[in-house]
Short mmCIF file of C-alpha atoms and ligand atoms in Angstrom, two decimals:
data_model
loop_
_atom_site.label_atom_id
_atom_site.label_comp_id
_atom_site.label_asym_id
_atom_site.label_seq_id
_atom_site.Cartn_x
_atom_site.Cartn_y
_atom_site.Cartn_z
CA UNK W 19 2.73 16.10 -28.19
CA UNK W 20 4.46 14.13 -25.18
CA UNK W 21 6.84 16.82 -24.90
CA UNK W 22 4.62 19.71 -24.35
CA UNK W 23 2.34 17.79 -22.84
CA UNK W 24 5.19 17.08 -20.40
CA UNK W 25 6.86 21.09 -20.85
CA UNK W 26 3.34 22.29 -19.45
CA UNK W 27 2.68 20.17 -16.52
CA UNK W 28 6.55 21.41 -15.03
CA UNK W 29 5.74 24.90 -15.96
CA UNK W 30 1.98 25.16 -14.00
CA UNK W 31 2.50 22.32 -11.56
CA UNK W 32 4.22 21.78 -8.58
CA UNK W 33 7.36 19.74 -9.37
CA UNK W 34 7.05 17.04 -6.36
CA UNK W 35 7.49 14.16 -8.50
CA UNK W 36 9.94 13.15 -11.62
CA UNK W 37 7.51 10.52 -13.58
CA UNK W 38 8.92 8.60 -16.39
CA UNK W 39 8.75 10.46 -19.81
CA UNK W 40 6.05 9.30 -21.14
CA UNK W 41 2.34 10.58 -21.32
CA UNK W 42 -0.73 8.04 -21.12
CA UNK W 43 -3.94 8.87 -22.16
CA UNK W 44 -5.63 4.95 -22.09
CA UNK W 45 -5.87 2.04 -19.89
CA UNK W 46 -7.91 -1.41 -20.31
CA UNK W 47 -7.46 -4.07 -17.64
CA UNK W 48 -3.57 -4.90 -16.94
CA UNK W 49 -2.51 -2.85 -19.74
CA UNK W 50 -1.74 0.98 -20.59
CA UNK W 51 -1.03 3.10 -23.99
CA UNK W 52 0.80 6.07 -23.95
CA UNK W 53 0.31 9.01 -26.55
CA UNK W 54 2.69 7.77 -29.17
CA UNK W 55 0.33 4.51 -29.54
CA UNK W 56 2.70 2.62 -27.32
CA UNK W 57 1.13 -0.30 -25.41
CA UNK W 58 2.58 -1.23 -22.12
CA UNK W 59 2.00 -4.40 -19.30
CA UNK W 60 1.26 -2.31 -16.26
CA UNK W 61 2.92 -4.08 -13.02
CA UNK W 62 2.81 -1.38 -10.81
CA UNK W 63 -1.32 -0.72 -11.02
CA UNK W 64 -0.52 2.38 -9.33
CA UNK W 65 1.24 1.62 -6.04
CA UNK W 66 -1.17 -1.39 -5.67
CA UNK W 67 -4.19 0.26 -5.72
CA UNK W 68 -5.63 -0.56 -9.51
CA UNK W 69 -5.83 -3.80 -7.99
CA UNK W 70 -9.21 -5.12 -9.97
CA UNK W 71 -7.32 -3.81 -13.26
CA UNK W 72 -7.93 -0.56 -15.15
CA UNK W 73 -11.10 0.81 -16.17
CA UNK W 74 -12.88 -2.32 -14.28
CA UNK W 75 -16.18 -2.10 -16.29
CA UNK W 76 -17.80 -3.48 -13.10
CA UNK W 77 -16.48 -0.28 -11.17
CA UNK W 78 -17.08 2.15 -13.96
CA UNK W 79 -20.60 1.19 -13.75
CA UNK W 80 -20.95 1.66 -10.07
CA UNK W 81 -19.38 4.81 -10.47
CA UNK W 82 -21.15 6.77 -13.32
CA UNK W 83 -24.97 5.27 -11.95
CA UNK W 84 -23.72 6.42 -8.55
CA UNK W 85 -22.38 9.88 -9.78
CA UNK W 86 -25.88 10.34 -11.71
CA UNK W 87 -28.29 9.86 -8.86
CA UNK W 88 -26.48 10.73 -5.41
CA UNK W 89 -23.08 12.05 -5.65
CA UNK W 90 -21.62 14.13 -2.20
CA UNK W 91 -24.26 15.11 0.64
CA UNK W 92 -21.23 15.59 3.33
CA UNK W 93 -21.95 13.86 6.39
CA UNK W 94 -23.96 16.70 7.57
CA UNK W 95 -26.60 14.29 6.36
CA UNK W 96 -26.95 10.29 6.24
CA UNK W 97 -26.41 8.75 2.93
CA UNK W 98 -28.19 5.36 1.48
CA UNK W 99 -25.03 3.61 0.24
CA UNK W 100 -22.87 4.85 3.77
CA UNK W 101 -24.11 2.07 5.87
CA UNK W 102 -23.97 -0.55 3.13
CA UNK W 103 -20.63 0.38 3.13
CA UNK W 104 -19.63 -0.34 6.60
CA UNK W 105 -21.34 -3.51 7.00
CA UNK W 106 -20.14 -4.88 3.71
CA UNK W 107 -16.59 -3.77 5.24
CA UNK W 108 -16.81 -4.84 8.66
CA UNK W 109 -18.23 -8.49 8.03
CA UNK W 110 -15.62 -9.05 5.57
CA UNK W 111 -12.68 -7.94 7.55
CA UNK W 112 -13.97 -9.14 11.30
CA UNK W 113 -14.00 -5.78 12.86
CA UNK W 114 -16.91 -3.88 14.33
CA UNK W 115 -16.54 -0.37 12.94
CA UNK W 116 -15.20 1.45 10.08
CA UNK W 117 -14.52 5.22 9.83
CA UNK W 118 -14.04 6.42 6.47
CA UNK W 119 -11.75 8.54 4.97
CA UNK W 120 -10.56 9.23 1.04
CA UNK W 121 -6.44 9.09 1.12
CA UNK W 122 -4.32 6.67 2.79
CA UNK W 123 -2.13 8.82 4.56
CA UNK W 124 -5.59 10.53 6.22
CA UNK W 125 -6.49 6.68 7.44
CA UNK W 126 -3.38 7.30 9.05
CA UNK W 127 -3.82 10.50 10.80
CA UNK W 128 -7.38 8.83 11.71
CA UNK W 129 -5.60 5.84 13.50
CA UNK W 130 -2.97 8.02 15.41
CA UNK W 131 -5.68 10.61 16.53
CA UNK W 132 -7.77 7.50 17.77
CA UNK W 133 -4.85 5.90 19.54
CA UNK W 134 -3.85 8.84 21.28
CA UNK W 135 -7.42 9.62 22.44
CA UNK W 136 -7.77 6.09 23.67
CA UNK W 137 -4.42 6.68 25.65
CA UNK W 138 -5.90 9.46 27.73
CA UNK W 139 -9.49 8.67 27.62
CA UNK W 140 -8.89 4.39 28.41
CA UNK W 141 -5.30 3.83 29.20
CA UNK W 142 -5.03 7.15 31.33
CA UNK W 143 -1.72 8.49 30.27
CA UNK W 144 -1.36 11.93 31.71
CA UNK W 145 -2.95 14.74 29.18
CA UNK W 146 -0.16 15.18 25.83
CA UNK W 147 2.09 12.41 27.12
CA UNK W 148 1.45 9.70 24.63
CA UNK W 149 3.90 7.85 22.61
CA UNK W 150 3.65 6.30 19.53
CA UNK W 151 6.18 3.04 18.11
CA UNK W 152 6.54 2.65 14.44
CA UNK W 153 9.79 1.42 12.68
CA UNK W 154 12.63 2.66 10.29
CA UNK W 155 11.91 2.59 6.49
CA UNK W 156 8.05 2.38 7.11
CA UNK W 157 5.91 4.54 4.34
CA UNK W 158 2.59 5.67 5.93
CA UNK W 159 2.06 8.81 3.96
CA UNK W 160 3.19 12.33 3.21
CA UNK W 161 0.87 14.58 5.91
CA UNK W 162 2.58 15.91 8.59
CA UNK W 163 1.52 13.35 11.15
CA UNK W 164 2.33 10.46 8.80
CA UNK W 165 6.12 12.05 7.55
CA UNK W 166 6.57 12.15 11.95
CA UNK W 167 6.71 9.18 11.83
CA UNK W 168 9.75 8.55 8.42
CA UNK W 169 13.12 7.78 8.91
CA UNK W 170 13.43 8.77 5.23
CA UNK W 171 15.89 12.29 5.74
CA UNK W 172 14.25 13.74 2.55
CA UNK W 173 10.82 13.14 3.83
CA UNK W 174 11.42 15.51 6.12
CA UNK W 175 14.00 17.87 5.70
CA UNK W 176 12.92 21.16 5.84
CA UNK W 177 9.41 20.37 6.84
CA UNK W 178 9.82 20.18 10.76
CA UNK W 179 8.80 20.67 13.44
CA UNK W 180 6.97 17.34 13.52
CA UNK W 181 5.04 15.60 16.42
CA UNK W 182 6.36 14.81 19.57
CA UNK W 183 6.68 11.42 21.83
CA UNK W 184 7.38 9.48 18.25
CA UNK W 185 9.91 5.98 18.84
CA UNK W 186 11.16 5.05 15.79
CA UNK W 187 12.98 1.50 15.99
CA UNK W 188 14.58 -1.05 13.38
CA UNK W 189 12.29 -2.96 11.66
CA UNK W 190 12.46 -6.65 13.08
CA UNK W 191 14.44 -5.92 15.83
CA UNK W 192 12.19 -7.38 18.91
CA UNK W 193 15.09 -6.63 21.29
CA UNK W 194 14.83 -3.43 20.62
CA UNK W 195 11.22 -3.12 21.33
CA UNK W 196 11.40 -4.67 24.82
CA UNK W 197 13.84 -1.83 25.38
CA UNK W 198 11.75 0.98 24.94
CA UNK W 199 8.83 -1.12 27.09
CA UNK W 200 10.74 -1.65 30.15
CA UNK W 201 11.07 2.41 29.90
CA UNK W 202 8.07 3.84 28.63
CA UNK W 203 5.16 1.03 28.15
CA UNK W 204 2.65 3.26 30.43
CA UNK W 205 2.82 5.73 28.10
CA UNK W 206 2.86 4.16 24.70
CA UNK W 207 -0.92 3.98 23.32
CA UNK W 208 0.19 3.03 19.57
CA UNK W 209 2.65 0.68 17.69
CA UNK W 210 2.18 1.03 13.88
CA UNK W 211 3.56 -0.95 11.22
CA UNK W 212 3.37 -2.34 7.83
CA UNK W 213 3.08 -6.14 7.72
CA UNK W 214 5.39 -5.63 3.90
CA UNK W 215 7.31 -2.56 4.18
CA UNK W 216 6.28 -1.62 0.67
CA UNK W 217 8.18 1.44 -0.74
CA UNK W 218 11.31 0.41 1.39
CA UNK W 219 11.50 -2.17 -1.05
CA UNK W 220 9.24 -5.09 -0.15
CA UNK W 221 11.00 -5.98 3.18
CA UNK W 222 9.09 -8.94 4.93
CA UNK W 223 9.84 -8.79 8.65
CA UNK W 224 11.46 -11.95 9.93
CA UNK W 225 9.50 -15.10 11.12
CA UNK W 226 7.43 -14.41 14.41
CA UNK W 227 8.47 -10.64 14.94
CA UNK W 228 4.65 -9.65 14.02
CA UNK W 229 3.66 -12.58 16.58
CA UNK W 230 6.45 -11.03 19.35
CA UNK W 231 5.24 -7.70 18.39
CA UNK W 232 1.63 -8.25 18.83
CA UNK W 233 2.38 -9.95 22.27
CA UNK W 234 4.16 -7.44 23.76
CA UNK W 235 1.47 -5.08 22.68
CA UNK W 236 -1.32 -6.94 24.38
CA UNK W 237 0.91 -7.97 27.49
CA UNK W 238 1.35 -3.83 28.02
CA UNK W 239 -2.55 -2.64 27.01
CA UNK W 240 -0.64 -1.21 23.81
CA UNK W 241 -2.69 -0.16 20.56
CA UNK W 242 -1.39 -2.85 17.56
CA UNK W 243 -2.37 -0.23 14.63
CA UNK W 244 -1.70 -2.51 10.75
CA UNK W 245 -0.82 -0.18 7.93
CA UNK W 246 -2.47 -2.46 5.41
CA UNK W 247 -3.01 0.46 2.53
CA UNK W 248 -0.63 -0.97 0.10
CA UNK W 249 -0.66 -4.87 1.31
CA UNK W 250 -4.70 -5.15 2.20
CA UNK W 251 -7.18 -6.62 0.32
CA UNK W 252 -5.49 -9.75 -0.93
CA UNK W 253 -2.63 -7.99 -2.41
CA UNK W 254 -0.93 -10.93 -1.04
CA UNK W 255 -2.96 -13.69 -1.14
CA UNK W 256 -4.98 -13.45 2.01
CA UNK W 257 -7.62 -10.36 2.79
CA UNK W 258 -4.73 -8.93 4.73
CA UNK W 259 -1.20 -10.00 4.49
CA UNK W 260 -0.93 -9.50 8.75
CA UNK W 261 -3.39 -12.85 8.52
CA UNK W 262 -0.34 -14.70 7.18
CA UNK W 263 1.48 -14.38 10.89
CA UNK W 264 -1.98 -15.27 12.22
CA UNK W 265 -1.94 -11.73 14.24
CA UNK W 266 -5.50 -10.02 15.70
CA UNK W 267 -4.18 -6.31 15.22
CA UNK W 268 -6.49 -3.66 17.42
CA UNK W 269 -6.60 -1.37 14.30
CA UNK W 270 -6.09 -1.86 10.39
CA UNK W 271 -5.45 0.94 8.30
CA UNK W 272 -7.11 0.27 4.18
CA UNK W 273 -7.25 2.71 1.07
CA UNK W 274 -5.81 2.43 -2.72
CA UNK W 275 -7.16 -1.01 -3.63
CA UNK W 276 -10.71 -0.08 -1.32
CA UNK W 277 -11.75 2.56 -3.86
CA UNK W 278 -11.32 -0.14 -6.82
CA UNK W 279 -8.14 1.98 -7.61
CA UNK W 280 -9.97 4.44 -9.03
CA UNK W 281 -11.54 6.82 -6.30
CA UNK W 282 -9.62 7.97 -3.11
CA UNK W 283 -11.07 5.55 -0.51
CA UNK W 284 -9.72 4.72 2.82
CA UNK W 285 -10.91 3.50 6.19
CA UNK W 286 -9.83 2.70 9.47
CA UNK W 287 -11.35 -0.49 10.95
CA UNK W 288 -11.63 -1.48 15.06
CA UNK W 289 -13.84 -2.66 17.81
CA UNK W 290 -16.39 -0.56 19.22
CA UNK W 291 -14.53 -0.12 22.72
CA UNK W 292 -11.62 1.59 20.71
CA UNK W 293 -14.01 3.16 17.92
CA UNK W 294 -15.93 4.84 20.65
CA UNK W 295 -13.57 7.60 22.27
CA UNK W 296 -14.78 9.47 19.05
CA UNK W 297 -17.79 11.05 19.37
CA UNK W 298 -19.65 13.83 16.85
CA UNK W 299 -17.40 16.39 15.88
CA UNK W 300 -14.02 15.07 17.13
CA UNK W 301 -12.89 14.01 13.32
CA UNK W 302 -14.04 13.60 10.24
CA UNK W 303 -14.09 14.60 6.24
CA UNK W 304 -15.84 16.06 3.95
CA UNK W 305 -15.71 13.78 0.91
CA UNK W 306 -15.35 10.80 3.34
CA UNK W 307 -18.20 8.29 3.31
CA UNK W 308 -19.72 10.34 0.08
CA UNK W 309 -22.28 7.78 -1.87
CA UNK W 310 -19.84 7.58 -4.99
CA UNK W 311 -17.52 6.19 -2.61
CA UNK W 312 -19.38 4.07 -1.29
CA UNK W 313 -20.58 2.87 -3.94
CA UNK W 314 -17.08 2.16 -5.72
CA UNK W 315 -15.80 0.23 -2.56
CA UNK W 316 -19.17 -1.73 -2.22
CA UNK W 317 -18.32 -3.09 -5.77
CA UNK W 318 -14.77 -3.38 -5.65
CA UNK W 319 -15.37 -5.94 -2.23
CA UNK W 320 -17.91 -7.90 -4.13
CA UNK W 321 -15.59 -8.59 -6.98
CA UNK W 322 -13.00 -9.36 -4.62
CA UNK W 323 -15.20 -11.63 -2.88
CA UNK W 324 -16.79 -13.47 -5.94
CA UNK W 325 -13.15 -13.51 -7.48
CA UNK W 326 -12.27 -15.88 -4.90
CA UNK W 327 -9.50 -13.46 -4.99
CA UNK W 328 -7.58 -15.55 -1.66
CA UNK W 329 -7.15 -18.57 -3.99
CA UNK W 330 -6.41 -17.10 -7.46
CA UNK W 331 -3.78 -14.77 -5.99
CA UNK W 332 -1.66 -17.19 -3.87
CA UNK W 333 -2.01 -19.34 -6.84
CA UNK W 334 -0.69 -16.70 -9.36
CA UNK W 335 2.02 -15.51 -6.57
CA UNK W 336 3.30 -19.31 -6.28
CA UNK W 337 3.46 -19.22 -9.88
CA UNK W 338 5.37 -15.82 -10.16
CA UNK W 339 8.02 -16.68 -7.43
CA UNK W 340 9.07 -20.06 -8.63
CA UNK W 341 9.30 -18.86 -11.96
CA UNK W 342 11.04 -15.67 -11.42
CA UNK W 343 13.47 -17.93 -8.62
CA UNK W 344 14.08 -20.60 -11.00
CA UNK W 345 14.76 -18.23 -14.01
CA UNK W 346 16.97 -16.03 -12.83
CA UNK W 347 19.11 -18.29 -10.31
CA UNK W 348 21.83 -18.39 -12.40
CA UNK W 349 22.17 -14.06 -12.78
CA UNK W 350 24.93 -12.70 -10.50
CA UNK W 351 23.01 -9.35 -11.07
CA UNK W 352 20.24 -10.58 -8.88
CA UNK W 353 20.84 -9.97 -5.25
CA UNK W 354 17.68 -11.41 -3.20
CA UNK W 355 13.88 -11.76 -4.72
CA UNK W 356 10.84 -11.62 -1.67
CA UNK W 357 7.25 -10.61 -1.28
CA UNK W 358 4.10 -12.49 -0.92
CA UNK W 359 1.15 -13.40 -3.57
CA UNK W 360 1.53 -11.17 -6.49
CA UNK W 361 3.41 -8.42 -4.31
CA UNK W 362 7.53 -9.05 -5.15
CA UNK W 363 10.52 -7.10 -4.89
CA UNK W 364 14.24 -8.23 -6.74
CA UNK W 365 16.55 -6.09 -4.88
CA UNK W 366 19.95 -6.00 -7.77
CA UNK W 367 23.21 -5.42 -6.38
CA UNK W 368 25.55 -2.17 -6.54
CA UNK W 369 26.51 -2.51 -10.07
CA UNK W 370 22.78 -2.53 -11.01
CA UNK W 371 20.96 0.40 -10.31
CA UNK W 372 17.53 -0.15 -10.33
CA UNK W 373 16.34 2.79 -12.46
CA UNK W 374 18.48 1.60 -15.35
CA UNK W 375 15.97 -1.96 -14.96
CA UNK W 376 13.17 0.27 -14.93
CA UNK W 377 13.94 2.44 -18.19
CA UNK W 378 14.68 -0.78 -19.87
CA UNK W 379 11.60 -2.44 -19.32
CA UNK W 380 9.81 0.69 -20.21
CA UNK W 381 10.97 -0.18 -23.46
CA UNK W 382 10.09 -3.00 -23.88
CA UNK W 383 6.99 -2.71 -22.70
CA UNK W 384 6.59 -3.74 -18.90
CA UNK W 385 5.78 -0.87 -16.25
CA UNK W 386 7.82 -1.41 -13.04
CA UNK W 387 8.45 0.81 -10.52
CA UNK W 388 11.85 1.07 -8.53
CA UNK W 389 12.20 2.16 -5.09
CA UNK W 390 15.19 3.08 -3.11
CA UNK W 391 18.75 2.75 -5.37
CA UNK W 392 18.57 -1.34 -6.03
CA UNK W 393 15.30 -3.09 -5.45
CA UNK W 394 12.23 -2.99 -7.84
CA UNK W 395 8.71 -3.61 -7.39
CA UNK W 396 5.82 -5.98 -9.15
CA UNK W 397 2.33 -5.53 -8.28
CA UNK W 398 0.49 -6.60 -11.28
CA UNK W 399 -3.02 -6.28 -11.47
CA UNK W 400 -4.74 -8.93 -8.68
CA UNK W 401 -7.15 -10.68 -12.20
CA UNK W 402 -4.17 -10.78 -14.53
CA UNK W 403 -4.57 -13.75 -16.17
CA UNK W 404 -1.67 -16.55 -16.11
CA UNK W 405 -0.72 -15.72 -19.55
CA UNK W 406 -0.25 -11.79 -19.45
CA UNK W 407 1.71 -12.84 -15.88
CA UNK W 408 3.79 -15.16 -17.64
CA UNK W 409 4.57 -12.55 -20.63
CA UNK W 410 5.50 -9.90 -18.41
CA UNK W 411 8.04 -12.58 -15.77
CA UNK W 412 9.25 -13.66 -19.52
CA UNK W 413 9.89 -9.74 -20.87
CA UNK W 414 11.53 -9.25 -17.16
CA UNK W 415 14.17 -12.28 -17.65
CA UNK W 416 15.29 -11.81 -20.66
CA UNK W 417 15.75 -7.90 -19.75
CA UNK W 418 17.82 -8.72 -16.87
CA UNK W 419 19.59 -11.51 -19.30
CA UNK W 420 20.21 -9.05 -22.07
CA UNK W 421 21.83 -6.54 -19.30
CA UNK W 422 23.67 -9.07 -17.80
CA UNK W 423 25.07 -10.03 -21.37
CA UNK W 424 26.45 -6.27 -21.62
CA UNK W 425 27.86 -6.27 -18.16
CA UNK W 426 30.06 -9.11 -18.80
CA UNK W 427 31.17 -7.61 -22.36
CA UNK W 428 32.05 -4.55 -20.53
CA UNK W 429 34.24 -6.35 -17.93
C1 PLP A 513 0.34 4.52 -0.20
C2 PLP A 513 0.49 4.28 1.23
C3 PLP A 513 0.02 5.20 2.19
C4 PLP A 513 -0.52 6.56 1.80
O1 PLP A 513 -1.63 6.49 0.98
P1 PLP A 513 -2.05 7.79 0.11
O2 PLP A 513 -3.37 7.41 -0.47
O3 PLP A 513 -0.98 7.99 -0.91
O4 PLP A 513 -2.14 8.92 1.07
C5 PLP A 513 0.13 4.88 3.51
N1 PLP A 513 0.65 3.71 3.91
C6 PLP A 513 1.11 2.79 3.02
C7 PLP A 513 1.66 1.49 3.52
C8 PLP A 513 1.06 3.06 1.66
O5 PLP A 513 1.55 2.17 0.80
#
């Protein structure tokens, strides 16, 4: 059944992505079954977003009593759960406004447009001269406006022309940044970043270059925009993982985790004197802001609040990097571990490709997910308990034992 299953999506769908072979049709929590009865630890929880665990009961609730009495009026008219929403959001998170949107990549496009309008509108840079600063290896999306902004040469070869007045420069390079302000800081209106670079690989920026960063910004009435779609929402131990550099970003960018994991639901968060260069009709979205998901985000915050999620996670994260430091310490095959809370990368090195990890694991039951040739990524589900944690760190060493094991027989 896998097999056609798998035969039919190639043949009707577009063939933008080369998933694993295997089919699932169930999911409970931190775990997933595929077709053939074949259960699996899931420690990717879909890019980060399942973050509350599969088929949260809590969520599925919310969601079907939602969908039964008020599902999508468009913003054409107000909604009952809409302004819920945004205060539940905005208390939590310190800002003053939200503006909601369903995919990550469109809270993107939603923070560009805003910083660009604030450029002419409050910084006065001449009409279409406005620059925008992000940094190599970032992942903000696949829409146009987001891919602008990739280094990544497959991201956008063949899909130019892309937008203008973009500076792309190395990630953690503060020199570098100067640079480009002593030249053009009258016209920049937006620096965007990702506090974890998470599909480079888990790269944490060195000590005090989100500090430096944030500085410069304010010193040069600069737009600091946070890409916190992947790292938000205690993904690494703190509401967002910017908080950990004790930074006060102008504009944070949420989604996956927001909708519970299980509804497309973004937002972009600021204060009023940014939010307010949009006005009715300059942006919006149909589905965003629609009561279901609403609804879904209002529950997935309170369980994240009532969690104690802050606590739990740094405390599961400290577990999960001591263990996986002290365990593997001794295998050659291991080039450099790093992440935050329960957000880690182990980057192997060149004889190691990090596919091969990932097929193995597969196997024996652990989901990981590898990104770029050597480094792969662990993202279990934020309520795993200690023991499921521990099993899946335990299935990972003795994998990476087991391969080591056959490298040195080969050699
Ligand atoms: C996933 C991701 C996005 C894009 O979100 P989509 O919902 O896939 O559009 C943007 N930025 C970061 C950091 C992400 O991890």
């Amino acid at each position: 059944m896998a097999i056609e299953l798998i035969e039919k999506e190639f043949k009707f769908g577009a063939k933008n992505y080369l998933p694993l072979p295997m089919v699932m049709v169930k999911a409970k929590g931190p775990h997933m079954w595929d077709d053939q009865g074949n259960k699996y630890l899931d420690f990717v929880s879909a890019y980060s977003a399942v973050s509350l665990g599969h088929c949260n009961p809590r969520l599925i609730k919310a969601f079907y009593h939602q969908a039964k009495t008020l599902d999508v009026t468009s913003r054409a008219f107000h909604n009952d759960k809409l302004p819920v929403f945004l205060e539940l959001l905005t208390h939590l998170t310190g800002f003053e406004k939200a503006l909601p949107m369903n995919s990550g990549a469109e809270a993107v496009e939603t923070a560009l447009k805003i910083a660009r309008k604030w450029g002419e509108k409050v910084k006065n840079i001449p009409k279409n001269k406005g620059m925008i600063v992000c940094f190599e290896n970032n992942f903000h999306g696949r829409t146009l406006g987001a891919v602008s902004l990739s280094s990544d040469p497959q991201y956008q070869d063949g899909f130019g022309p892309f937008l203008p007045n973009i500076c792309k420069l190395p990630f953690g390079d503060i020199r570098q940044f100067e640079a480009v302000l002593n030249q053009n800081a009258s016209h920049i209106c937006g620096v965007i970043l990702e506090p974890i670079q998470g599909e480079a690989g888990i790269i944490v920026p060195p000590k005090g270059f989100l500090k430096q960063v944030e500085a410069l910004c304010k010193q040069n009435n600069i737009l600091l925009i946070v890409d916190e779609i992947q790292t938000g929402l205690y993904r690494t131990g703190k509401l967002f993982c910017h908080q950990h550099d004790e930074i006060n970003p102008d504009m944070v960018c949420v989604g996956k985790a927001l909708g519970g994991g299980i509804y497309p639901v973004s937002a972009v968060l600021t204060q009023n004197s940014i939010m307010d260069v949009i006005t009715p009709g300059d942006h919006g979205s149909t589905f965003g802001g629609n009561p279901i998901a609403c609804s879904i985000a209002i529950e997935a915050l309170k369980i994240m609040v009532e969690k104690d999620l802050s606590k739990s996670v740094s405390h599961k994260g400290e577990f999960l990097e001591a263990y996986l430091r002290k365990n593997l310490k001794g295998n050659p095959l291991v080039k450099e571990i790093r992440g935050k809370g329960l957000f880690f990368g182990i980057e192997f090195t060149a004889e190691l490709p990090a596919k091969t990890v990932v097929k193995k694991l597969v196997k024996k039951g652990l989901l990981t997910k590898d990104t770029h040739e050597s480094t792969i990524r662990l993202a279990p589900s934020l309520l795993i308990s200690k023991k499921e944690l521990k099993r899946g760190l335990d299935i990972l060493i003795k994998t990476l034992d087991e391969i080591l094991n056959e490298h040195e027989n080969l050699s």
